[in-house]
Amino acid sequence: MRFAYLGSGSKGNALIVEAGDTRVLLDCGLPLVEVDARLARLGLMASDLTAIIVTHEHGDHIGGVAKLARRNQLPVWLTAGTRAAWKAAPDEWVRTLSPHRPITLGNFEITPYPVPHDAREPCQYVFGHAGKRVGVLTDAGSVTPYMRESLTGLDALLLEFNHDRQMLLNGPYPSFLKQRVAGPKGHLSNAQAAELLGSLDISRLQHLVLTHLSETNNTPEHALAAASEVLGAQPDWLVCAHQDAGLDWRHVN
């Protein structure tokens, strides 16, 4: 199994996870020209994709999904709440899932789990294949016991380190937006993500990827420092995914 980011951040998110000939795109908040260019950078074309899975209806996660699904005739999996909130849904390709029940897609068993975010029915996912598990968590303003249970004992964790709280509070965002980002249905701060990380069984972890970093209210250095403090070191398997550069293939063995 392997994974890579096409992009990660408030300007557009897209993650590809691959097991054998099954290639799932998690979210697509990028225009098609960027999707094609960034897939090519990874040695793929859009026609190589098996399906798209969506976390929630915000534009930086879903903005490019409808056009990509229609052009390449790809099924799109999402919750019923996300479907209801999505005005541009390509109905002929939409498949609904429960945020509490696994689905099988090709070589993957994919386990959704609900998260607190200001969307209709948001969820995140754990991808399983051949005894290995890759867990994804972004766009959550707080941490629930169910989230901890879903993300413990993983082989790879792709975890939101969205903002440094002091940078956010002292930064240029208007008050209402600061409150939204830092609120219980906003985004995880470096400190919140680090606390979650410290509560998990990470004995099997091969990759820790810090994702959805704010370009205004965070830096890779701040995020890496927060994660490294929990780990007690900064291993080479600790990296940041970036908005434009994404993240090259990482293999889970």
PDB file of C-alpha atoms in Angstrom:
ATOM      1  CA  MET A   1       0.000   0.000   0.000  1.00  0.00           C
ATOM      2  CA  ARG A   2       1.137   3.548  -0.672  1.00  0.00           C
ATOM      3  CA  PHE A   3      -0.258   7.094  -0.535  1.00  0.00           C
ATOM      4  CA  ALA A   4       0.548  10.591  -1.778  1.00  0.00           C
ATOM      5  CA  TYR A   5      -0.918  14.078  -1.555  1.00  0.00           C
ATOM      6  CA  LEU A   6      -1.784  16.159  -4.601  1.00  0.00           C
ATOM      7  CA  GLY A   7      -2.240  19.109  -2.260  1.00  0.00           C
ATOM      8  CA  SER A   8      -3.040  19.843   1.373  1.00  0.00           C
ATOM      9  CA  GLY A   9      -4.334  23.136   2.728  1.00  0.00           C
ATOM     10  CA  SER A  10      -7.144  25.663   2.558  1.00  0.00           C
ATOM     11  CA  LYS A  11      -6.660  26.206  -1.199  1.00  0.00           C
ATOM     12  CA  GLY A  12      -7.407  22.594  -2.098  1.00  0.00           C
ATOM     13  CA  ASN A  13      -7.016  19.077  -0.734  1.00  0.00           C
ATOM     14  CA  ALA A  14      -6.595  15.743  -2.478  1.00  0.00           C
ATOM     15  CA  LEU A  15      -5.033  12.485  -1.267  1.00  0.00           C
ATOM     16  CA  ILE A  16      -4.508   9.323  -3.259  1.00  0.00           C
ATOM     17  CA  VAL A  17      -4.289   5.929  -1.556  1.00  0.00           C
ATOM     18  CA  GLU A  18      -3.308   2.852  -3.552  1.00  0.00           C
ATOM     19  CA  ALA A  19      -3.353  -0.898  -2.937  1.00  0.00           C
ATOM     20  CA  GLY A  20      -2.562  -3.031  -5.980  1.00  0.00           C
ATOM     21  CA  ASP A  21      -4.756  -1.816  -8.835  1.00  0.00           C
ATOM     22  CA  THR A  22      -7.184   0.022  -6.528  1.00  0.00           C
ATOM     23  CA  ARG A  23      -6.572   3.772  -6.384  1.00  0.00           C
ATOM     24  CA  VAL A  24      -8.903   5.905  -4.307  1.00  0.00           C
ATOM     25  CA  LEU A  25      -8.858   9.696  -4.327  1.00  0.00           C
ATOM     26  CA  LEU A  26      -9.878  11.157  -0.975  1.00  0.00           C
ATOM     27  CA  ASP A  27     -11.379  14.595  -1.654  1.00  0.00           C
ATOM     28  CA  CYS A  28     -10.646  16.835  -4.601  1.00  0.00           C
ATOM     29  CA  GLY A  29     -10.627  20.555  -3.953  1.00  0.00           C
ATOM     30  CA  LEU A  30      -8.437  21.336  -6.962  1.00  0.00           C
ATOM     31  CA  PRO A  31      -9.340  22.323 -10.549  1.00  0.00           C
ATOM     32  CA  LEU A  32      -9.040  19.546 -13.122  1.00  0.00           C
ATOM     33  CA  VAL A  33      -5.970  21.020 -14.794  1.00  0.00           C
ATOM     34  CA  GLU A  34      -4.175  20.858 -11.445  1.00  0.00           C
ATOM     35  CA  VAL A  35      -5.449  17.348 -10.724  1.00  0.00           C
ATOM     36  CA  ASP A  36      -4.110  16.116 -14.049  1.00  0.00           C
ATOM     37  CA  ALA A  37      -0.743  17.849 -13.606  1.00  0.00           C
ATOM     38  CA  ARG A  38      -0.262  16.624 -10.049  1.00  0.00           C
ATOM     39  CA  LEU A  39      -1.321  13.068 -10.870  1.00  0.00           C
ATOM     40  CA  ALA A  40       1.212  13.098 -13.720  1.00  0.00           C
ATOM     41  CA  ARG A  41       3.845  14.164 -11.203  1.00  0.00           C
ATOM     42  CA  LEU A  42       3.056  10.910  -9.378  1.00  0.00           C
ATOM     43  CA  GLY A  43       3.116   8.825 -12.556  1.00  0.00           C
ATOM     44  CA  LEU A  44      -0.677   8.495 -12.850  1.00  0.00           C
ATOM     45  CA  MET A  45      -3.617   9.701 -14.919  1.00  0.00           C
ATOM     46  CA  ALA A  46      -7.165  10.364 -13.773  1.00  0.00           C
ATOM     47  CA  SER A  47      -8.263   7.292 -15.730  1.00  0.00           C
ATOM     48  CA  ASP A  48      -6.204   5.193 -13.297  1.00  0.00           C
ATOM     49  CA  LEU A  49      -8.528   6.098 -10.402  1.00  0.00           C
ATOM     50  CA  THR A  50     -11.058   3.623  -9.035  1.00  0.00           C
ATOM     51  CA  ALA A  51     -13.290   5.961  -7.027  1.00  0.00           C
ATOM     52  CA  ILE A  52     -13.496   9.242  -5.132  1.00  0.00           C
ATOM     53  CA  ILE A  53     -14.376   9.428  -1.445  1.00  0.00           C
ATOM     54  CA  VAL A  54     -15.438  12.717   0.126  1.00  0.00           C
ATOM     55  CA  THR A  55     -15.012  13.864   3.723  1.00  0.00           C
ATOM     56  CA  HIS A  56     -17.427  16.834   3.620  1.00  0.00           C
ATOM     57  CA  GLU A  57     -18.895  19.499   1.380  1.00  0.00           C
ATOM     58  CA  HIS A  58     -16.505  22.442   1.879  1.00  0.00           C
ATOM     59  CA  GLY A  59     -15.061  23.708  -1.372  1.00  0.00           C
ATOM     60  CA  ASP A  60     -11.420  23.020  -0.584  1.00  0.00           C
ATOM     61  CA  HIS A  61     -12.353  19.335  -0.331  1.00  0.00           C
ATOM     62  CA  ILE A  62     -15.151  18.900  -2.858  1.00  0.00           C
ATOM     63  CA  GLY A  63     -14.741  21.713  -5.392  1.00  0.00           C
ATOM     64  CA  GLY A  64     -13.301  19.552  -8.182  1.00  0.00           C
ATOM     65  CA  VAL A  65     -15.146  16.307  -7.475  1.00  0.00           C
ATOM     66  CA  ALA A  66     -18.193  16.703  -9.731  1.00  0.00           C
ATOM     67  CA  LYS A  67     -16.233  17.563 -12.875  1.00  0.00           C
ATOM     68  CA  LEU A  68     -13.669  14.832 -12.254  1.00  0.00           C
ATOM     69  CA  ALA A  69     -16.349  12.207 -11.596  1.00  0.00           C
ATOM     70  CA  ARG A  70     -18.337  13.091 -14.710  1.00  0.00           C
ATOM     71  CA  ARG A  71     -15.323  13.282 -16.987  1.00  0.00           C
ATOM     72  CA  ASN A  72     -13.867   9.964 -15.832  1.00  0.00           C
ATOM     73  CA  GLN A  73     -17.099   8.176 -14.842  1.00  0.00           C
ATOM     74  CA  LEU A  74     -15.966   7.644 -11.266  1.00  0.00           C
ATOM     75  CA  PRO A  75     -18.228   6.644  -8.373  1.00  0.00           C
ATOM     76  CA  VAL A  76     -18.267   9.181  -5.540  1.00  0.00           C
ATOM     77  CA  TRP A  77     -18.772   7.906  -1.992  1.00  0.00           C
ATOM     78  CA  LEU A  78     -20.006  10.245   0.761  1.00  0.00           C
ATOM     79  CA  THR A  79     -22.456  10.470   3.647  1.00  0.00           C
ATOM     80  CA  ALA A  80     -26.125  11.267   3.101  1.00  0.00           C
ATOM     81  CA  GLY A  81     -25.670  14.567   4.928  1.00  0.00           C
ATOM     82  CA  THR A  82     -22.792  15.601   2.678  1.00  0.00           C
ATOM     83  CA  ARG A  83     -24.848  14.622  -0.354  1.00  0.00           C
ATOM     84  CA  ALA A  84     -27.768  16.766   0.837  1.00  0.00           C
ATOM     85  CA  ALA A  85     -25.483  19.775   1.309  1.00  0.00           C
ATOM     86  CA  TRP A  86     -23.723  19.416  -2.057  1.00  0.00           C
ATOM     87  CA  LYS A  87     -25.501  21.409  -4.747  1.00  0.00           C
ATOM     88  CA  ALA A  88     -23.280  20.282  -7.636  1.00  0.00           C
ATOM     89  CA  ALA A  89     -23.524  16.537  -6.973  1.00  0.00           C
ATOM     90  CA  PRO A  90     -23.296  14.342 -10.105  1.00  0.00           C
ATOM     91  CA  ASP A  91     -26.269  12.196  -9.103  1.00  0.00           C
ATOM     92  CA  GLU A  92     -25.555   9.370 -11.515  1.00  0.00           C
ATOM     93  CA  TRP A  93     -22.194   8.718  -9.835  1.00  0.00           C
ATOM     94  CA  VAL A  94     -23.047   9.321  -6.173  1.00  0.00           C
ATOM     95  CA  ARG A  95     -23.001   6.438  -3.647  1.00  0.00           C
ATOM     96  CA  THR A  96     -23.930   7.032  -0.008  1.00  0.00           C
ATOM     97  CA  LEU A  97     -22.240   5.468   3.000  1.00  0.00           C
ATOM     98  CA  SER A  98     -22.803   5.423   6.733  1.00  0.00           C
ATOM     99  CA  PRO A  99     -20.157   7.176   8.872  1.00  0.00           C
ATOM    100  CA  HIS A 100     -20.394   4.169  11.222  1.00  0.00           C
ATOM    101  CA  ARG A 101     -20.061   1.256   8.793  1.00  0.00           C
ATOM    102  CA  PRO A 102     -17.055   0.034   6.726  1.00  0.00           C
ATOM    103  CA  ILE A 103     -17.243  -0.334   2.966  1.00  0.00           C
ATOM    104  CA  THR A 104     -15.169  -2.449   0.602  1.00  0.00           C
ATOM    105  CA  LEU A 105     -13.702  -0.786  -2.484  1.00  0.00           C
ATOM    106  CA  GLY A 106     -11.507  -3.049  -4.584  1.00  0.00           C
ATOM    107  CA  ASN A 107      -8.549  -4.055  -2.423  1.00  0.00           C
ATOM    108  CA  PHE A 108      -9.497  -1.700   0.424  1.00  0.00           C
ATOM    109  CA  GLU A 109     -11.669  -2.005   3.477  1.00  0.00           C
ATOM    110  CA  ILE A 110     -12.444   1.615   4.282  1.00  0.00           C
ATOM    111  CA  THR A 111     -13.747   2.544   7.713  1.00  0.00           C
ATOM    112  CA  PRO A 112     -15.437   5.944   8.073  1.00  0.00           C
ATOM    113  CA  TYR A 113     -15.745   7.702  11.418  1.00  0.00           C
ATOM    114  CA  PRO A 114     -17.615  10.927  12.266  1.00  0.00           C
ATOM    115  CA  VAL A 115     -15.807  14.088  13.333  1.00  0.00           C
ATOM    116  CA  PRO A 116     -16.900  17.455  14.813  1.00  0.00           C
ATOM    117  CA  HIS A 117     -16.682  20.039  12.028  1.00  0.00           C
ATOM    118  CA  ASP A 118     -19.015  22.754  10.758  1.00  0.00           C
ATOM    119  CA  ALA A 119     -20.412  20.697   7.902  1.00  0.00           C
ATOM    120  CA  ARG A 120     -23.609  18.658   7.462  1.00  0.00           C
ATOM    121  CA  GLU A 121     -22.327  15.112   8.156  1.00  0.00           C
ATOM    122  CA  PRO A 122     -18.514  15.129   7.983  1.00  0.00           C
ATOM    123  CA  CYS A 123     -16.422  12.030   8.434  1.00  0.00           C
ATOM    124  CA  GLN A 124     -12.846  10.887   8.023  1.00  0.00           C
ATOM    125  CA  TYR A 125     -11.473   7.502   7.027  1.00  0.00           C
ATOM    126  CA  VAL A 126      -9.122   4.635   7.801  1.00  0.00           C
ATOM    127  CA  PHE A 127      -7.898   2.631   4.784  1.00  0.00           C
ATOM    128  CA  GLY A 128      -7.104  -1.024   5.440  1.00  0.00           C
ATOM    129  CA  HIS A 129      -5.318  -3.551   3.224  1.00  0.00           C
ATOM    130  CA  ALA A 130      -3.423  -6.777   3.965  1.00  0.00           C
ATOM    131  CA  GLY A 131      -3.292  -6.090   7.683  1.00  0.00           C
ATOM    132  CA  LYS A 132      -1.977  -2.521   7.283  1.00  0.00           C
ATOM    133  CA  ARG A 133      -3.948   0.619   8.142  1.00  0.00           C
ATOM    134  CA  VAL A 134      -3.624   4.233   7.005  1.00  0.00           C
ATOM    135  CA  GLY A 135      -5.695   6.726   8.985  1.00  0.00           C
ATOM    136  CA  VAL A 136      -6.676  10.229   7.915  1.00  0.00           C
ATOM    137  CA  LEU A 137      -7.893  13.056  10.160  1.00  0.00           C
ATOM    138  CA  THR A 138      -8.390  16.643   9.024  1.00  0.00           C
ATOM    139  CA  ASP A 139     -11.114  19.240   9.526  1.00  0.00           C
ATOM    140  CA  ALA A 140     -12.050  18.540  13.123  1.00  0.00           C
ATOM    141  CA  GLY A 141     -12.247  21.162  15.832  1.00  0.00           C
ATOM    142  CA  SER A 142     -12.029  18.794  18.791  1.00  0.00           C
ATOM    143  CA  VAL A 143     -11.217  15.183  19.582  1.00  0.00           C
ATOM    144  CA  THR A 144     -13.759  12.542  20.586  1.00  0.00           C
ATOM    145  CA  PRO A 145     -13.179   9.118  22.179  1.00  0.00           C
ATOM    146  CA  TYR A 146     -14.393   7.503  18.931  1.00  0.00           C
ATOM    147  CA  MET A 147     -11.714   9.382  16.989  1.00  0.00           C
ATOM    148  CA  ARG A 148      -9.013   8.156  19.374  1.00  0.00           C
ATOM    149  CA  GLU A 149     -10.287   4.601  19.044  1.00  0.00           C
ATOM    150  CA  SER A 150     -10.344   4.841  15.245  1.00  0.00           C
ATOM    151  CA  LEU A 151      -6.791   6.162  14.956  1.00  0.00           C
ATOM    152  CA  THR A 152      -4.855   4.035  17.437  1.00  0.00           C
ATOM    153  CA  GLY A 153      -2.473   1.290  16.293  1.00  0.00           C
ATOM    154  CA  LEU A 154      -2.058   2.591  12.739  1.00  0.00           C
ATOM    155  CA  ASP A 155       0.799   2.013  10.302  1.00  0.00           C
ATOM    156  CA  ALA A 156       0.463   5.543   8.888  1.00  0.00           C
ATOM    157  CA  LEU A 157      -1.299   8.591  10.302  1.00  0.00           C
ATOM    158  CA  LEU A 158      -2.148  11.658   8.207  1.00  0.00           C
ATOM    159  CA  LEU A 159      -3.071  14.220  10.839  1.00  0.00           C
ATOM    160  CA  GLU A 160      -4.215  17.838  10.725  1.00  0.00           C
ATOM    161  CA  PHE A 161      -1.888  20.344  12.383  1.00  0.00           C
ATOM    162  CA  ASN A 162      -3.831  23.348  11.155  1.00  0.00           C
ATOM    163  CA  HIS A 163      -2.746  26.289  13.260  1.00  0.00           C
ATOM    164  CA  ASP A 164      -0.546  27.582  16.007  1.00  0.00           C
ATOM    165  CA  ARG A 165      -2.970  29.091  18.510  1.00  0.00           C
ATOM    166  CA  GLN A 166      -0.888  32.195  19.237  1.00  0.00           C
ATOM    167  CA  MET A 167      -0.318  32.866  15.541  1.00  0.00           C
ATOM    168  CA  LEU A 168      -4.058  32.573  14.963  1.00  0.00           C
ATOM    169  CA  LEU A 169      -5.017  34.846  17.877  1.00  0.00           C
ATOM    170  CA  ASN A 170      -2.428  37.482  16.918  1.00  0.00           C
ATOM    171  CA  GLY A 171      -2.881  37.130  13.177  1.00  0.00           C
ATOM    172  CA  PRO A 172      -4.882  39.018  10.528  1.00  0.00           C
ATOM    173  CA  TYR A 173      -8.091  36.948  10.506  1.00  0.00           C
ATOM    174  CA  PRO A 174     -11.261  38.781  11.623  1.00  0.00           C
ATOM    175  CA  SER A 175     -12.608  37.782  15.036  1.00  0.00           C
ATOM    176  CA  PHE A 176     -15.457  35.645  13.714  1.00  0.00           C
ATOM    177  CA  LEU A 177     -13.057  33.590  11.592  1.00  0.00           C
ATOM    178  CA  LYS A 178     -10.608  33.146  14.462  1.00  0.00           C
ATOM    179  CA  GLN A 179     -13.488  31.863  16.573  1.00  0.00           C
ATOM    180  CA  ARG A 180     -14.578  29.474  13.840  1.00  0.00           C
ATOM    181  CA  VAL A 181     -11.102  28.030  13.252  1.00  0.00           C
ATOM    182  CA  ALA A 182     -10.362  27.621  16.972  1.00  0.00           C
ATOM    183  CA  GLY A 183     -13.876  26.472  17.869  1.00  0.00           C
ATOM    184  CA  PRO A 184     -15.029  22.938  18.701  1.00  0.00           C
ATOM    185  CA  LYS A 185     -16.173  22.409  15.088  1.00  0.00           C
ATOM    186  CA  GLY A 186     -13.236  24.145  13.414  1.00  0.00           C
ATOM    187  CA  HIS A 187      -9.701  22.846  12.894  1.00  0.00           C
ATOM    188  CA  LEU A 188      -7.148  21.135  15.126  1.00  0.00           C
ATOM    189  CA  SER A 189      -4.364  23.304  16.485  1.00  0.00           C
ATOM    190  CA  ASN A 190      -0.803  22.033  16.778  1.00  0.00           C
ATOM    191  CA  ALA A 191      -1.362  21.521  20.506  1.00  0.00           C
ATOM    192  CA  GLN A 192      -4.622  19.602  20.026  1.00  0.00           C
ATOM    193  CA  ALA A 193      -3.119  17.361  17.364  1.00  0.00           C
ATOM    194  CA  ALA A 194      -0.052  16.730  19.508  1.00  0.00           C
ATOM    195  CA  GLU A 195      -2.235  15.811  22.474  1.00  0.00           C
ATOM    196  CA  LEU A 196      -4.185  13.359  20.319  1.00  0.00           C
ATOM    197  CA  LEU A 197      -0.962  11.878  18.985  1.00  0.00           C
ATOM    198  CA  GLY A 198       0.342  11.384  22.492  1.00  0.00           C
ATOM    199  CA  SER A 199      -2.766   9.431  23.476  1.00  0.00           C
ATOM    200  CA  LEU A 200      -2.477   6.875  20.657  1.00  0.00           C
ATOM    201  CA  ASP A 201      -0.642   3.579  20.308  1.00  0.00           C
ATOM    202  CA  ILE A 202       1.994   4.524  17.726  1.00  0.00           C
ATOM    203  CA  SER A 203       4.170   1.438  18.118  1.00  0.00           C
ATOM    204  CA  ARG A 204       3.482   0.370  14.500  1.00  0.00           C
ATOM    205  CA  LEU A 205       3.720   3.839  12.972  1.00  0.00           C
ATOM    206  CA  GLN A 206       5.818   4.033   9.792  1.00  0.00           C
ATOM    207  CA  HIS A 207       4.626   7.452   8.632  1.00  0.00           C
ATOM    208  CA  LEU A 208       3.311  10.554  10.366  1.00  0.00           C
ATOM    209  CA  VAL A 209       2.237  13.235   7.912  1.00  0.00           C
ATOM    210  CA  LEU A 210       1.211  16.661   9.189  1.00  0.00           C
ATOM    211  CA  THR A 211      -1.557  18.014   6.970  1.00  0.00           C
ATOM    212  CA  HIS A 212      -3.851  20.987   6.312  1.00  0.00           C
ATOM    213  CA  LEU A 213      -1.321  23.501   7.672  1.00  0.00           C
ATOM    214  CA  SER A 214      -2.579  27.074   7.536  1.00  0.00           C
ATOM    215  CA  GLU A 215      -0.380  29.280   5.388  1.00  0.00           C
ATOM    216  CA  THR A 216      -1.342  32.276   7.554  1.00  0.00           C
ATOM    217  CA  ASN A 217      -1.521  30.825  11.067  1.00  0.00           C
ATOM    218  CA  ASN A 218       1.129  28.108  11.093  1.00  0.00           C
ATOM    219  CA  THR A 219       4.515  27.112   9.749  1.00  0.00           C
ATOM    220  CA  PRO A 220       5.998  23.680   9.070  1.00  0.00           C
ATOM    221  CA  GLU A 221       8.573  24.439  11.764  1.00  0.00           C
ATOM    222  CA  HIS A 222       5.890  25.071  14.401  1.00  0.00           C
ATOM    223  CA  ALA A 223       3.957  21.935  13.439  1.00  0.00           C
ATOM    224  CA  LEU A 224       7.022  19.681  13.292  1.00  0.00           C
ATOM    225  CA  ALA A 225       8.224  20.952  16.656  1.00  0.00           C
ATOM    226  CA  ALA A 226       4.881  20.135  18.281  1.00  0.00           C
ATOM    227  CA  ALA A 227       4.840  16.608  16.852  1.00  0.00           C
ATOM    228  CA  SER A 228       8.516  15.999  17.602  1.00  0.00           C
ATOM    229  CA  GLU A 229       8.019  16.915  21.255  1.00  0.00           C
ATOM    230  CA  VAL A 230       5.478  14.117  21.602  1.00  0.00           C
ATOM    231  CA  LEU A 231       7.643  11.632  19.709  1.00  0.00           C
ATOM    232  CA  GLY A 232      10.783  12.599  21.622  1.00  0.00           C
ATOM    233  CA  ALA A 233      12.646  13.074  18.323  1.00  0.00           C
ATOM    234  CA  GLN A 234      12.122  14.171  14.726  1.00  0.00           C
ATOM    235  CA  PRO A 235      12.370  10.903  12.763  1.00  0.00           C
ATOM    236  CA  ASP A 236      12.658  10.833   8.980  1.00  0.00           C
ATOM    237  CA  TRP A 237       9.138   9.376   8.753  1.00  0.00           C
ATOM    238  CA  LEU A 238       7.711  12.627  10.175  1.00  0.00           C
ATOM    239  CA  VAL A 239       6.922  15.034   7.302  1.00  0.00           C
ATOM    240  CA  CYS A 240       4.557  17.830   6.279  1.00  0.00           C
ATOM    241  CA  ALA A 241       2.257  17.722   3.273  1.00  0.00           C
ATOM    242  CA  HIS A 242       2.198  21.014   1.375  1.00  0.00           C
ATOM    243  CA  GLN A 243      -0.388  23.032  -0.516  1.00  0.00           C
ATOM    244  CA  ASP A 244       1.411  23.208  -3.858  1.00  0.00           C
ATOM    245  CA  ALA A 245       4.048  20.469  -3.631  1.00  0.00           C
ATOM    246  CA  GLY A 246       1.713  17.956  -1.990  1.00  0.00           C
ATOM    247  CA  LEU A 247       3.659  14.901  -0.852  1.00  0.00           C
ATOM    248  CA  ASP A 248       5.405  12.270  -2.945  1.00  0.00           C
ATOM    249  CA  TRP A 249       4.596   8.581  -2.590  1.00  0.00           C
ATOM    250  CA  ARG A 250       5.063   7.070   0.856  1.00  0.00           C
ATOM    251  CA  HIS A 251       5.056   3.274   1.078  1.00  0.00           C
ATOM    252  CA  VAL A 252       3.499   1.254   3.897  1.00  0.00           C
ATOM    253  CA  ASN A 253       5.292  -2.052   4.239  1.00  0.00           C
TER     254      ASN A 253
END
